[in-house]
Coordinates of C-alpha atoms and ligand atoms in Angstrom, one line a residue:
X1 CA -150.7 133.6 66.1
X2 CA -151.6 133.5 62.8
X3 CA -151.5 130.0 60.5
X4 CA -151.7 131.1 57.2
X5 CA -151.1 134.4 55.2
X6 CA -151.5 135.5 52.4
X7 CA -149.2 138.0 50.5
X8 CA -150.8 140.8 48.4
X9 CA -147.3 141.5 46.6
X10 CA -144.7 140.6 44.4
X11 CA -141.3 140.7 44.1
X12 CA -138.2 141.1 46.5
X13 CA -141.4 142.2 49.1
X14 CA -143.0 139.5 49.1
X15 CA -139.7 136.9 49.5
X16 CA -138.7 138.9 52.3
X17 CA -142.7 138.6 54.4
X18 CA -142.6 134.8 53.4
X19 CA -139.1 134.6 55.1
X20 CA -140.4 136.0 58.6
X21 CA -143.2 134.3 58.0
X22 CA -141.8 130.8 58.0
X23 CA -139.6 131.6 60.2
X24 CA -142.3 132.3 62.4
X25 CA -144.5 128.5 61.8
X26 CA -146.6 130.7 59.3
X27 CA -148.1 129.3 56.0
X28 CA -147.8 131.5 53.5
X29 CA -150.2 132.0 49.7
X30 CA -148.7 133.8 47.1
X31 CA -151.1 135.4 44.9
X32 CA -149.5 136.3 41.0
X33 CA -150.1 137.7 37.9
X34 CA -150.1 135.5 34.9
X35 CA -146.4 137.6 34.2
X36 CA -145.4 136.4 37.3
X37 CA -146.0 132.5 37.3
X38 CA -142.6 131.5 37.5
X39 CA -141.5 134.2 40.2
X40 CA -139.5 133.2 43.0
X41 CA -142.5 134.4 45.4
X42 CA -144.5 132.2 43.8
X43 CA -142.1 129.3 44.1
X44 CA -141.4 129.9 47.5
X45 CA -144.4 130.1 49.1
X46 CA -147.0 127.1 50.3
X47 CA -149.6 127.9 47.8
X48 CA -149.9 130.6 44.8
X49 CA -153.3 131.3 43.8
X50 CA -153.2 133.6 39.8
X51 CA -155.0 136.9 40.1
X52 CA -155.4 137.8 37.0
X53 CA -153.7 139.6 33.8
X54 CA -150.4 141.3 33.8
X55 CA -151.1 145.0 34.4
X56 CA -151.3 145.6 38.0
X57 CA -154.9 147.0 37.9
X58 CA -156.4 143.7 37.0
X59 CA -154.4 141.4 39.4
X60 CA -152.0 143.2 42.3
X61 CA -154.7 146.1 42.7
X62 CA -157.7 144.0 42.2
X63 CA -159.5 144.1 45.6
X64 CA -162.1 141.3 44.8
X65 CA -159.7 138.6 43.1
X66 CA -156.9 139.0 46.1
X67 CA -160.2 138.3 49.0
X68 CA -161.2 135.3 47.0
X69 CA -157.9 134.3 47.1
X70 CA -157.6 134.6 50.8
X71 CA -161.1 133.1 51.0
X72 CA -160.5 129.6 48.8
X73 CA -156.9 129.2 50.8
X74 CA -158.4 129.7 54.4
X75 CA -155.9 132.6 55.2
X76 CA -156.3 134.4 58.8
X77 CA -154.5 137.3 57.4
X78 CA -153.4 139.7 54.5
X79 CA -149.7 141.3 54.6
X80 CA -150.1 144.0 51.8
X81 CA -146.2 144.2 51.7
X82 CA -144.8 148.0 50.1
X83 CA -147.0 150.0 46.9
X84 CA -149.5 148.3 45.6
X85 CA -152.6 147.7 48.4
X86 CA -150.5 148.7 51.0
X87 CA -151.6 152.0 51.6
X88 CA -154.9 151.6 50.3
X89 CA -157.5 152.7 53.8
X90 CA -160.3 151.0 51.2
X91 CA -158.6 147.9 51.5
X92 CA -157.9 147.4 54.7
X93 CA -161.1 148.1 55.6
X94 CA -162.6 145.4 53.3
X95 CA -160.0 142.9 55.0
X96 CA -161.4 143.1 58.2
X97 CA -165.2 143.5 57.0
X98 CA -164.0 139.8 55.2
X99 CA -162.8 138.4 58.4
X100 CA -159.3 138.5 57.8
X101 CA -157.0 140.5 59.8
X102 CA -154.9 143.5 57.8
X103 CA -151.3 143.1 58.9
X104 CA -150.9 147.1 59.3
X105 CA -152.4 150.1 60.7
X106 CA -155.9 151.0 61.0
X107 CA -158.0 151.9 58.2
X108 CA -158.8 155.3 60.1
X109 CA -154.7 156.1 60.8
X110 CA -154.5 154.9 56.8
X111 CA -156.9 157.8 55.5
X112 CA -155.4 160.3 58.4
X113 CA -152.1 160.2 57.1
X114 CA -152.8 159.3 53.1
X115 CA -153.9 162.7 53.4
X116 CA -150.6 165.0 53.3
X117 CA -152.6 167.9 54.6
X118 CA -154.4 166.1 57.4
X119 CA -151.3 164.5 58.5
X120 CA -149.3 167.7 58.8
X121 CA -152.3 169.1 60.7
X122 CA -152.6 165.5 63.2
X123 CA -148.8 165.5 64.0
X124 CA -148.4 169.2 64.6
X125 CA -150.9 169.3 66.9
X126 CA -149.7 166.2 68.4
X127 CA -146.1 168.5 68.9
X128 CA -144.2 167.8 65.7
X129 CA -142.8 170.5 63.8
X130 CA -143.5 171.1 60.2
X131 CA -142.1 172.9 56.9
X132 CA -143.4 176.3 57.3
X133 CA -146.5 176.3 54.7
X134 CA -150.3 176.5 53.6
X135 CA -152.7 176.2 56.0
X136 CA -154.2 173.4 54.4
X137 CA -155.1 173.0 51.0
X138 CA -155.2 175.8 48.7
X139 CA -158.4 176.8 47.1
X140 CA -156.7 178.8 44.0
X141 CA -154.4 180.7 42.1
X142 CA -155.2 183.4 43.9
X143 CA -154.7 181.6 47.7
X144 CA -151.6 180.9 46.4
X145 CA -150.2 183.5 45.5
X146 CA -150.9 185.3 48.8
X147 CA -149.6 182.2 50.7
X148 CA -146.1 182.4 48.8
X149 CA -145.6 185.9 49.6
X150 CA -146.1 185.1 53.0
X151 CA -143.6 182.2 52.9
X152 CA -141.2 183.5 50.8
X153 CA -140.0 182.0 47.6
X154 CA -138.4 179.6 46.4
X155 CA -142.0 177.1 47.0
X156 CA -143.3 174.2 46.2
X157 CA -146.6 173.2 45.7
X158 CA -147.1 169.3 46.9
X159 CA -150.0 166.9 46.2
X160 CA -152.5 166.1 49.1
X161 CA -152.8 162.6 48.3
X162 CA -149.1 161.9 46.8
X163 CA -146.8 159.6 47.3
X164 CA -143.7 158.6 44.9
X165 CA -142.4 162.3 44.1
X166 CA -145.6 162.8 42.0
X167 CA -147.8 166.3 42.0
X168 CA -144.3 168.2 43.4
X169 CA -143.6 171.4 41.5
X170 CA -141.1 174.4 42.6
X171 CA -142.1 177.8 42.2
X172 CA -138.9 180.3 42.9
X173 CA -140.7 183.3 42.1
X174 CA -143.8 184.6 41.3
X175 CA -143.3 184.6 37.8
X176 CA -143.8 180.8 38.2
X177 CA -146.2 180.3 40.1
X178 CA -149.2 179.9 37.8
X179 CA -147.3 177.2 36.0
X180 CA -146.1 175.2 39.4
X181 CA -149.8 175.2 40.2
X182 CA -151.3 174.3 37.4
X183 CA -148.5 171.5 36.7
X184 CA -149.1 170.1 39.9
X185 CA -152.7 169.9 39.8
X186 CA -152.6 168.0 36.3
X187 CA -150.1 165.7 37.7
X188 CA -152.0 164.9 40.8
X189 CA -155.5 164.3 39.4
X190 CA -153.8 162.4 36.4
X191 CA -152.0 160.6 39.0
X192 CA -154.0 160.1 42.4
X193 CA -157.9 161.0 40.9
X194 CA -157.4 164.4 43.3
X195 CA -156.4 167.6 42.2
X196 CA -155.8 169.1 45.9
X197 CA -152.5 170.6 46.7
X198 CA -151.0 172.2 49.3
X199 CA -148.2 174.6 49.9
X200 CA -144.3 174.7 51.5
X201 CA -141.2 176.2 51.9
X202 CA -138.6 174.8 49.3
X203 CA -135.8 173.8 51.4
X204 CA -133.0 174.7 49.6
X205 CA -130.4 171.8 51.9
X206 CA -131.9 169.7 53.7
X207 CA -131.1 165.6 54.1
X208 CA -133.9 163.3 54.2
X209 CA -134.2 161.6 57.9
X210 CA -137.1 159.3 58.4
X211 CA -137.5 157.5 62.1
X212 CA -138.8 154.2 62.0
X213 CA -141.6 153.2 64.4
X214 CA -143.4 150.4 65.8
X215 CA -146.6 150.7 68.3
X216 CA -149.1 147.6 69.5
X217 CA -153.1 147.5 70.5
X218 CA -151.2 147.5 74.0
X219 CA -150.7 151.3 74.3
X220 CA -146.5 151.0 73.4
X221 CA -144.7 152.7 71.2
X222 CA -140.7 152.6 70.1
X223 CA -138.5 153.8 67.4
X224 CA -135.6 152.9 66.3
X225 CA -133.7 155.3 65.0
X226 CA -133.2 157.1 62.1
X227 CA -132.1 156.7 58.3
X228 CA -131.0 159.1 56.4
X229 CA -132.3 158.6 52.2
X230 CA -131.0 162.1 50.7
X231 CA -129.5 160.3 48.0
X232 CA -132.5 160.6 46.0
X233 CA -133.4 160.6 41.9
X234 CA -136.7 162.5 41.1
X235 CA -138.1 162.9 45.0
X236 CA -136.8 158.4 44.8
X237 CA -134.7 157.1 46.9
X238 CA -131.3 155.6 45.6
X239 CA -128.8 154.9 48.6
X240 CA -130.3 154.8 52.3
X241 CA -127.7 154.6 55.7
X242 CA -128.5 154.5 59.4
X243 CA -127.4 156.1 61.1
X244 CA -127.7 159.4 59.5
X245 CA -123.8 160.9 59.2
X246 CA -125.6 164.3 59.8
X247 CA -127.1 163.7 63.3
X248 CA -125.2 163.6 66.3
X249 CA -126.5 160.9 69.4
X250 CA -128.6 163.9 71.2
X251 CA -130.5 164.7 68.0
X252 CA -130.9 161.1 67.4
X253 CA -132.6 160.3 70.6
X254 CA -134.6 163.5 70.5
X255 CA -136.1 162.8 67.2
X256 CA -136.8 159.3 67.6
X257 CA -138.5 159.9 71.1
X258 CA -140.6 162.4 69.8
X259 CA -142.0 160.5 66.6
X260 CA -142.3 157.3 68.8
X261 CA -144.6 160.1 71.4
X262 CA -146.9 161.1 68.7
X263 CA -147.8 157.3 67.3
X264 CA -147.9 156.7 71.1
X265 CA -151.0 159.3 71.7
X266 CA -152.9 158.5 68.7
X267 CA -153.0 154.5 68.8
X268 CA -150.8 153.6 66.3
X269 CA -150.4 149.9 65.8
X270 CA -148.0 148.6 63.4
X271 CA -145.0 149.5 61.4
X272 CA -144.9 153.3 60.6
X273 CA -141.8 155.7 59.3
X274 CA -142.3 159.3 60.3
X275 CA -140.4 161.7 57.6
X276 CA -138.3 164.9 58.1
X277 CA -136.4 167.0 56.4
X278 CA -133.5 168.1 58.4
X279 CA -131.5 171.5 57.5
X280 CA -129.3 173.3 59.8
X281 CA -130.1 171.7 63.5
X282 CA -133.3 171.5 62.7
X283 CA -136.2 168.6 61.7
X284 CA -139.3 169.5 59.4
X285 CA -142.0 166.7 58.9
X286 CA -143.0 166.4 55.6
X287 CA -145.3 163.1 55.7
X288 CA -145.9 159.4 57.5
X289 CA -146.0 156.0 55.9
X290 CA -148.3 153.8 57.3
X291 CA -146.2 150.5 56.0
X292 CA -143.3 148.7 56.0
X293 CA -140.5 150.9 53.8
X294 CA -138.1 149.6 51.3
X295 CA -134.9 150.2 53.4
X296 CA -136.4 149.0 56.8
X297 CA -133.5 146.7 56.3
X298 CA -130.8 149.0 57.6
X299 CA -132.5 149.7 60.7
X300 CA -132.6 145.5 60.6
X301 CA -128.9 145.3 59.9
X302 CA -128.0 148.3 63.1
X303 CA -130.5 146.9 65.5
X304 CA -130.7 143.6 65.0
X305 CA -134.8 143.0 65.2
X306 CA -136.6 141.2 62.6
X307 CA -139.6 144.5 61.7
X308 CA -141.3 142.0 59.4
X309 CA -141.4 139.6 62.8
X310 CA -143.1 142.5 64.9
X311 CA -145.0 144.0 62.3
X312 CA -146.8 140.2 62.5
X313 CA -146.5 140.1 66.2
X314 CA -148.5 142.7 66.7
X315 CA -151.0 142.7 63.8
X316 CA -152.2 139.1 66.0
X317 CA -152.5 141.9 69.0
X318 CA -149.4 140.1 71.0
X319 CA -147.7 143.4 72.6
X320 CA -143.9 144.5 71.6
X321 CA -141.8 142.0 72.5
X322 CA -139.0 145.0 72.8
X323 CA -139.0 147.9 75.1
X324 CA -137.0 151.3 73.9
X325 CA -134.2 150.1 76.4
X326 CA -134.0 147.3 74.9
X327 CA -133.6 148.6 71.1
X328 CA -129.4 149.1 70.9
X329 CA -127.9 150.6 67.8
X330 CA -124.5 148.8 66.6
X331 CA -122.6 149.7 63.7
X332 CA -123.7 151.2 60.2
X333 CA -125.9 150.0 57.2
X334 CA -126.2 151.3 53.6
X335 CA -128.3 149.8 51.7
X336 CA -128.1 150.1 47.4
X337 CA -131.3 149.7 45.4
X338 CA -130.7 148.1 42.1
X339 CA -132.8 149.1 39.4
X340 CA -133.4 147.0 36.0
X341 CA -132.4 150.3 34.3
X342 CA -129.8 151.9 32.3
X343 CA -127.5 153.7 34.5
X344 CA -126.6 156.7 32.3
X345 CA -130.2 156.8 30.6
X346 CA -132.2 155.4 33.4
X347 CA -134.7 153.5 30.7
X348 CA -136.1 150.3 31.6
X349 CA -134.7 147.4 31.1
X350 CA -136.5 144.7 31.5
X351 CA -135.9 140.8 30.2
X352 CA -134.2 137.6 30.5
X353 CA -131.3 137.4 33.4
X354 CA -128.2 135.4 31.9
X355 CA -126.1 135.1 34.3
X356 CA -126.9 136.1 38.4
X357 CA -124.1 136.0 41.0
X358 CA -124.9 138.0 44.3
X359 CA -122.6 138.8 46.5
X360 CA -121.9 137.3 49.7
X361 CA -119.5 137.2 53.1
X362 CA -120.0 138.6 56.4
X363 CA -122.6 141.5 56.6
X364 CA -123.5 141.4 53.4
X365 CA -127.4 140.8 52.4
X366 CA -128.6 140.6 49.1
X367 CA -132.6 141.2 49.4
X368 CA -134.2 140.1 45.9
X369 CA -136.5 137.8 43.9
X370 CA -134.0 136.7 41.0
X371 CA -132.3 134.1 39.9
X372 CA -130.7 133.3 36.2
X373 CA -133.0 132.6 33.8
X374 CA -135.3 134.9 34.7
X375 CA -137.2 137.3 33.0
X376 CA -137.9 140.6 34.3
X377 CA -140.9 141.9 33.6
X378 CA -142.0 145.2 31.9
X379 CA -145.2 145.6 34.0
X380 CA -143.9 146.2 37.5
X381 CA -141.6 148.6 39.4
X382 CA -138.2 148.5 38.2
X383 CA -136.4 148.3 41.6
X384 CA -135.0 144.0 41.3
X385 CA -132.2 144.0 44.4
X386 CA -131.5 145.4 47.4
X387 CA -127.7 145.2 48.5
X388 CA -127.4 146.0 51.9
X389 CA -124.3 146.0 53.7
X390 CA -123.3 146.3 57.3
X391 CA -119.8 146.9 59.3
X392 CA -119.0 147.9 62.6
X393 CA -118.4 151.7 61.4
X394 CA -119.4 153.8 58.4
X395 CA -115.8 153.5 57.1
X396 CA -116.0 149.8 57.2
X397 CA -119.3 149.8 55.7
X398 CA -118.0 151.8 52.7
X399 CA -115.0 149.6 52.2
X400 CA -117.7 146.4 52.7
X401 CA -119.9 148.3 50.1
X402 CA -117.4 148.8 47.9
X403 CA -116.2 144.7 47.7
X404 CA -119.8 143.7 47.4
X405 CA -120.8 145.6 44.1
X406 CA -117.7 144.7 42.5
X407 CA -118.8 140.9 43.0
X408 CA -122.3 141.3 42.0
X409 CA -123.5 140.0 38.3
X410 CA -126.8 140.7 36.9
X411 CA -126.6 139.9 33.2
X412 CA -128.3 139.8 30.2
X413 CA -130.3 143.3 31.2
X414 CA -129.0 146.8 32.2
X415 CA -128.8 147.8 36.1
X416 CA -127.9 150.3 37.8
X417 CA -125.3 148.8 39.6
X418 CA -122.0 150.7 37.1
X419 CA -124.2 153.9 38.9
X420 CA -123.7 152.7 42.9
X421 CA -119.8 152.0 41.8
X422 CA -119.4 155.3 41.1
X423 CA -121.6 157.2 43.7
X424 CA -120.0 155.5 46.7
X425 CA -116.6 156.2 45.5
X426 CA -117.5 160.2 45.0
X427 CA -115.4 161.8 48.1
X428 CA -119.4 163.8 48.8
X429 CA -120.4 160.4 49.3
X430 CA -117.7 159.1 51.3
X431 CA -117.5 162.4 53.9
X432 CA -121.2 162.0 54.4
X433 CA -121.2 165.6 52.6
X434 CA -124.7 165.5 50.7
X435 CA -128.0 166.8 50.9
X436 CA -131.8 165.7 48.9
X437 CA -130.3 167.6 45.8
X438 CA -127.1 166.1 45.7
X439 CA -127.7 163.9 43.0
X440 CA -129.6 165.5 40.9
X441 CA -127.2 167.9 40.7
X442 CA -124.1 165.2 40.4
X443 CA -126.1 163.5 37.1
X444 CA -126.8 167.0 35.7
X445 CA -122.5 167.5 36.1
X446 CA -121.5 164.4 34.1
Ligands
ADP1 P1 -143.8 161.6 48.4 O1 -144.9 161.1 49.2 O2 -144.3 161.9 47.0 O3 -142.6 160.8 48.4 P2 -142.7 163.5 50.3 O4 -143.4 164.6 50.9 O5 -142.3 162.4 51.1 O6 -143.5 163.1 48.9 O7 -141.4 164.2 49.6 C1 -140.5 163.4 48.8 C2 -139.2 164.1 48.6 O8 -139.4 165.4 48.0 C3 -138.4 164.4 49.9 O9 -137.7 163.3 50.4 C4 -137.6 165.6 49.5 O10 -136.5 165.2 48.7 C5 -138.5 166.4 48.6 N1 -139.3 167.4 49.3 C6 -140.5 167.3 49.9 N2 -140.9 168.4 50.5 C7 -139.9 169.3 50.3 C8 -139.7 170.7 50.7 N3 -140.6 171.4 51.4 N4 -138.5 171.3 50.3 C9 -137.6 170.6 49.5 N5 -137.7 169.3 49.2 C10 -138.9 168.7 49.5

């Protein structure tokens, strides 16, 4: 096992892989920007080595100042957390050339599936099935307007190499078309450096069901169920559950055991989350992540399995420590991310905290780097808590939910939390009655 590593993040990320690290006997570095000296990563951890300046460029995505930093400390190995390197084939490849060991996924199974249109083509052949769409990318205008009218409209014309909702534009009728395309493509390259885009059906209602999976260098691969993360906010993920109130147990096993098959044939090893849309009995892939996700912690809170633990585990080539038989599903989760936001506006909101009470109790975990008196940067992701609850059933959960945001105080900044209170008390939310444009749809209402 590994003695020391190092922790290419920030944030509520980077708390939470120094937690399963010392729980495990690791050491762990913190690396910072100079915004982030007095961060509770940095405070936690064994050592903190500064990176560099404030924008995330020079210090978080700086590939030379993060391997020194591994170098001077003596880490074994780099856990690139969520964003930032995590995702970056580059990187992980220059890990290893370094002599330290990446804790993810090969640099190959990086690029395979950083590539939208690549991945679609990998898992489908691998037995998966996938949004009707483009064969590949598209090569113009022209290509796709012939590919819509084969599809059908409504489209919608999806970035090769995107991630966070970026380079998505909807088409629903040839009239706008041109303008989809051409908004896309300026998005992407201004975005990702890479115009390429690719063509699907727009689902009109589906619900976002994603399967997390695990697989070692030892030939094994699980999952562990599903989550479903409709509720979503410009193609971003508000409120995540497992298990999914949409799926019933056969679906659930049928899914899961098919995902877990495809990561099985092509080597996977490491953390992964396979993503579907799922509309009328039926499952869609739209893309893999080849990381740990935000909300593994609800799959944490049903199954009861450390994935920060395994993703380690198996990273030092150890084999899963769990078979499928072993993986048991009790109760539900929801987890809440809080944003440093206004909840009507959604501006940021960064600054000073005055005032920080989390709430507490049975089931109840509050995953987050803050603590009063801090200041909240302007630099970074926005997202500063994750409130995730737990209770035997999804009714329980809800009422659980419910007690644990009226407790919670972040002051002195805006949140979103007045936006959870309300959302979980909509009767949509609380029949399970919601699809990916739910949202949208209940902030264009109000
Ligand atoms: P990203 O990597 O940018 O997050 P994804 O492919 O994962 O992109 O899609 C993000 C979200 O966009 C999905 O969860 C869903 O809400 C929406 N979306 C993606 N593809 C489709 C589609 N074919 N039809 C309708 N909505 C879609």
């Amino acid at each position: 096992m590994f003695e020391k590593v190092l922790i290419a993040n920030r944030g509520e990320i980077a708390l939470r892989i120094h937690r399963a690290c010392r729980e495990m006997g690791i050491h762990t570095v913190a690396v910072h920007s100079t915004a982030d000296a007095d961060a509770m990563h940095v405070r936690l951890a064994d050592e903190s080595v500064c990176i560099g300046p404030p924008p995330a460029k020079d210090s978080y995505l700086n590939i030379p100042a993060i391997l020194t930093a591994a170098a001077i400390t003596g880490a074994d190995a780099i856990h690139p957390g969520i964003g930032f390197m995590s995702e970056n084939a580059n990187f992980a490849e220059m890990v290893e050339q370094h002599g330290f060991t990446f804790i993810g996924p090969t640099p190959e199974h990086i690029r395979i599936m950083g590539d939208k249109v690549t991945a679609k083509q990998t898992v489908k052949a691998h037995g998966l099935p996938t949004v009707p769409g483009s064969d590949g990318a598209l090569k113009d205008l022209d290509d796709a307007k012939k590919n819509a009218a084969d599809i059908g409209y409504p489209v919608l014309i999806k970035a090769a190499a995107g991630g966070g909702g970026k380079g998505m534009k909807v088409a629903r009728d040839a009239a706008g078309l041109e303008e989809a395309y051409t908004l896309a493509r300026g998005e992407a390259r201004a975005a990702f450096g890479n115009d390429e885009v690719y063509m699907e059906k727009y689902l009109e209602k589906p619900r976002h069901i994603e399967v997390q999976l695990l697989g070692d260098t030892h030939g094994n691969a699980v999952h562990f169920g599903e989550r479903d993360c409709s509720i979503q906010r410009r193609h971003q993920k508000v409120i995540e559950e497992a298990p999914s109130p949409g799926l019933n147990a056969d679906e659930r096993v049928q899914i899961g055991e098919l995902a877990a098959k495809v990561i099985r044939k092509i080597g996977y090893r490491g953390v992964g989350t396979i993503e579907f849309l799922y509309e009328q009995g039926k499952f869609y892939f739209i893309e893999m992540n080849t990381r740990l996700q935000i909300e593994h912690t609800i799959t944490e809170m049903v199954t009861g399995i450390d994935l920060v633990r395994e993703q380690i585990r198996v990273a030092a080539g150890l084999p899963l420590s769990y078979t499928q038989k072993d993986i048991t599903f009790s109760g539900h989760a929801i987890e809440c991310r809080i944003n440093a936001e206004n909840p009507e506006t959604f501006a940021p909101s960064p600054g000073k905290i005055v005032g920080y009470h989390p709430p507490g109790g049975l089931d109840v975990r509050v995953d987050s780097a803050l603590y009063d008196g801090y200041r909240v940067p302007p630099h970074y992701d926005s997202m500063i808590a994750k409130l995730v609850v737990h209770g035997t059933n999804r009714n329980e959960c809800l009422l659980r939910l419910r007690r644990a945001l009226e407790e919670f105080v972040i002051g002195g900044i805006d949140t979103t939390l007045p936006l959870h209170r309300r959302l979980i008390a909509e009767p949509d939310f609380i029949n399970g009655d919601y699809d990916i444009h739910w949202l949208e749809h209940y902030l264009e209402k109000k």
